[in-house]
PDB file of C-alpha atoms in Angstrom:
ATOM      1  CA  CYS N 282     111.531  89.965  76.220  1.00 46.00           C
ATOM      2  CA  GLY N 283     114.902  89.638  78.037  1.00 49.00           C
ATOM      3  CA  CYS N 284     115.541  88.589  81.508  1.00 74.00           C
ATOM      4  CA  MET N 285     114.713  90.417  84.580  1.00 77.00           C
ATOM      5  CA  LEU N 286     118.440  90.976  85.380  1.00 78.00           C
ATOM      6  CA  GLY N 287     119.299  92.378  81.954  1.00 76.00           C
ATOM      7  CA  ASN N 288     116.052  94.496  81.978  1.00 75.00           C
ATOM      8  CA  SER N 289     117.141  96.063  85.160  1.00 80.00           C
ATOM      9  CA  ILE N 290     120.548  96.770  84.159  1.00 79.00           C
ATOM     10  CA  ALA N 291     119.389  98.530  81.170  1.00 75.00           C
ATOM     11  CA  GLU N 292     116.597 100.358  83.261  1.00 78.00           C
ATOM     12  CA  PHE N 293     118.617 101.364  86.279  1.00 77.00           C
ATOM     13  CA  GLY N 294     122.429 101.118  85.112  1.00 76.00           C
ATOM     14  CA  LEU N 295     124.312 102.967  87.849  1.00 76.00           C
ATOM     15  CA  SER N 296     121.549 105.607  88.716  1.00 83.00           C
ATOM     16  CA  HIS N 297     120.621 103.809  91.898  1.00 84.00           C
ATOM     17  CA  PRO N 298     123.539 102.795  94.127  1.00 87.00           C
ATOM     18  CA  GLU N 299     121.581  99.971  96.044  1.00 89.00           C
ATOM     19  CA  ILE N 300     120.166  98.464  92.925  1.00 86.00           C
ATOM     20  CA  SER N 301     123.511  98.887  91.032  1.00 85.00           C
ATOM     21  CA  ALA N 302     125.077  96.816  93.909  1.00 89.00           C
ATOM     22  CA  LEU N 303     122.444  94.228  93.831  1.00 88.00           C
ATOM     23  CA  LEU N 304     122.675  93.880  90.116  1.00 86.00           C
ATOM     24  CA  LYS N 305     126.621  93.627  90.138  1.00 88.00           C
ATOM     25  CA  GLU N 306     126.211  90.855  92.776  1.00 91.00           C
ATOM     26  CA  LYS N 307     123.718  88.691  90.814  1.00 88.00           C
ATOM     27  CA  ILE N 308     125.814  89.210  87.554  1.00 89.00           C
ATOM     28  CA  GLY N 309     128.719  87.951  89.652  1.00 92.00           C
ATOM     29  CA  ASN N 310     126.678  85.054  90.789  1.00 92.00           C
ATOM     30  CA  VAL N 311     125.913  84.039  87.189  1.00 91.00           C
ATOM     31  CA  GLU N 312     129.534  84.604  86.068  1.00 94.00           C
ATOM     32  CA  LYS N 313     130.645  82.398  88.807  1.00 96.00           C
ATOM     33  CA  ALA N 314     128.343  79.581  87.754  1.00 96.00           C
ATOM     34  CA  PHE N 315     129.396  79.860  84.244  1.00 94.00           C
ATOM     35  CA  LYS N 316     133.082  79.929  85.238  1.00 97.00           C
ATOM     36  CA  GLU N 317     132.763  76.826  87.160  1.00 98.00           C
ATOM     37  CA  ALA N 318     131.016  75.010  84.403  1.00 96.00           C
ATOM     38  CA  PHE N 319     133.528  76.091  81.886  1.00 95.00           C
ATOM     39  CA  ALA N 320     136.377  75.037  84.264  1.00 96.00           C
ATOM     40  CA  LYS N 321     134.879  71.653  84.714  1.00 97.00           C
ATOM     41  CA  ALA N 322     134.390  71.129  81.071  1.00 94.00           C
ATOM     42  CA  VAL N 323     138.099  72.083  80.584  1.00 93.00           C
ATOM     43  CA  GLU N 324     139.162  69.660  83.305  1.00 96.00           C
ATOM     44  CA  GLN N 325     137.036  66.822  81.823  1.00 96.00           C
ATOM     45  CA  GLY N 326     138.566  67.455  78.341  1.00 93.00           C
ATOM     46  CA  LEU N 327     135.309  68.675  76.843  1.00 92.00           C
ATOM     47  CA  LEU N 328     136.962  72.082  76.055  1.00 91.00           C
ATOM     48  CA  PRO N 329     140.617  72.761  75.110  1.00 90.00           C
ATOM     49  CA  GLU N 330     142.891  73.765  77.923  1.00 91.00           C
ATOM     50  CA  SER N 331     143.565  76.929  76.044  1.00 91.00           C
ATOM     51  CA  LYS N 332     140.116  78.300  77.006  1.00 90.00           C
ATOM     52  CA  ASP N 333     140.136  80.734  79.973  1.00 93.00           C
ATOM     53  CA  PRO N 334     136.789  79.808  82.017  1.00 95.00           C
ATOM     54  CA  THR N 335     136.807  83.518  83.508  1.00 95.00           C
ATOM     55  CA  VAL N 336     136.912  84.957  79.882  1.00 93.00           C
ATOM     56  CA  MET N 337     134.485  82.698  78.405  1.00 92.00           C
ATOM     57  CA  ALA N 338     132.017  83.268  81.395  1.00 94.00           C
ATOM     58  CA  GLN N 339     132.276  87.013  80.846  1.00 93.00           C
ATOM     59  CA  SER N 340     131.834  86.691  77.015  1.00 91.00           C
ATOM     60  CA  LEU N 341     128.706  84.487  77.395  1.00 90.00           C
ATOM     61  CA  ILE N 342     127.193  86.945  79.810  1.00 89.00           C
ATOM     62  CA  VAL N 343     127.852  89.856  77.360  1.00 89.00           C
ATOM     63  CA  MET N 344     126.664  87.984  74.447  1.00 87.00           C
ATOM     64  CA  ALA N 345     123.533  86.788  76.085  1.00 85.00           C
ATOM     65  CA  GLN N 346     122.636  90.164  77.624  1.00 84.00           C
ATOM     66  CA  GLY N 347     123.126  91.865  74.254  1.00 84.00           C
ATOM     67  CA  MET N 348     121.018  89.510  72.311  1.00 82.00           C
ATOM     68  CA  ALA N 349     118.304  89.797  74.898  1.00 80.00           C
ATOM     69  CA  LEU N 350     118.318  93.688  74.424  1.00 80.00           C
ATOM     70  CA  LEU N 351     118.491  93.292  70.690  1.00 80.00           C
ATOM     71  CA  SER N 352     115.638  90.802  70.716  1.00 79.00           C
ATOM     72  CA  LYS N 353     113.615  93.187  72.625  1.00 77.00           C
ATOM     73  CA  ALA N 354     114.321  96.067  69.973  1.00 79.00           C
ATOM     74  CA  GLY N 355     113.158  93.598  67.279  1.00 81.00           C
ATOM     75  CA  TYR N 356     116.160  92.614  65.656  1.00 77.00           C
ATOM     76  CA  ALA N 357     115.835  89.723  63.065  1.00 74.00           C
ATOM     77  CA  GLU N 358     116.064  86.160  64.354  1.00 81.00           C
ATOM     78  CA  GLU N 359     118.566  85.344  61.719  1.00 82.00           C
ATOM     79  CA  MET N 360     121.043  87.957  63.073  1.00 83.00           C
ATOM     80  CA  LEU N 361     120.445  86.528  66.550  1.00 84.00           C
ATOM     81  CA  ALA N 362     121.019  83.005  65.375  1.00 87.00           C
ATOM     82  CA  SER N 363     124.207  83.925  63.568  1.00 88.00           C
ATOM     83  CA  VAL N 364     125.519  85.469  66.951  1.00 86.00           C
ATOM     84  CA  MET N 365     124.600  82.170  68.923  1.00 86.00           C
ATOM     85  CA  LYS N 366     126.535  80.223  66.040  1.00 90.00           C
ATOM     86  CA  THR N 367     129.399  82.656  66.718  1.00 87.00           C
ATOM     87  CA  ALA N 368     129.117  82.219  70.472  1.00 86.00           C
ATOM     88  CA  GLU N 369     129.147  78.387  70.148  1.00 87.00           C
ATOM     89  CA  GLU N 370     132.260  78.627  67.839  1.00 87.00           C
ATOM     90  CA  ILE N 371     134.021  80.621  70.387  1.00 82.00           C
ATOM     91  CA  ILE N 372     133.267  78.344  73.256  1.00 82.00           C
ATOM     92  CA  THR N 373     134.098  75.120  71.444  1.00 81.00           C
ATOM     93  CA  GLY N 374     137.145  76.522  69.554  1.00 73.00           C
TER      94      GLY N 374
END
């Protein structure tokens, strides 16, 4: 359960400098992709202009990684589904 990136972060954290740097780079790549997608959605009028693409990208990463870890810990699907609904409400306004 969970993605390799999230599991690596949970396992290694900051304990190994080279791995930590690589993980930060990969999270940065994911954040950049999300940020670009959100910015494009705002530009196209699919999301309100009040939405900050950077904040939304970071929030989505945190929610997704948290949900992956909770899923791995056996939390109920109902809770995870409610978090997904909340994430959708945050994104769409």
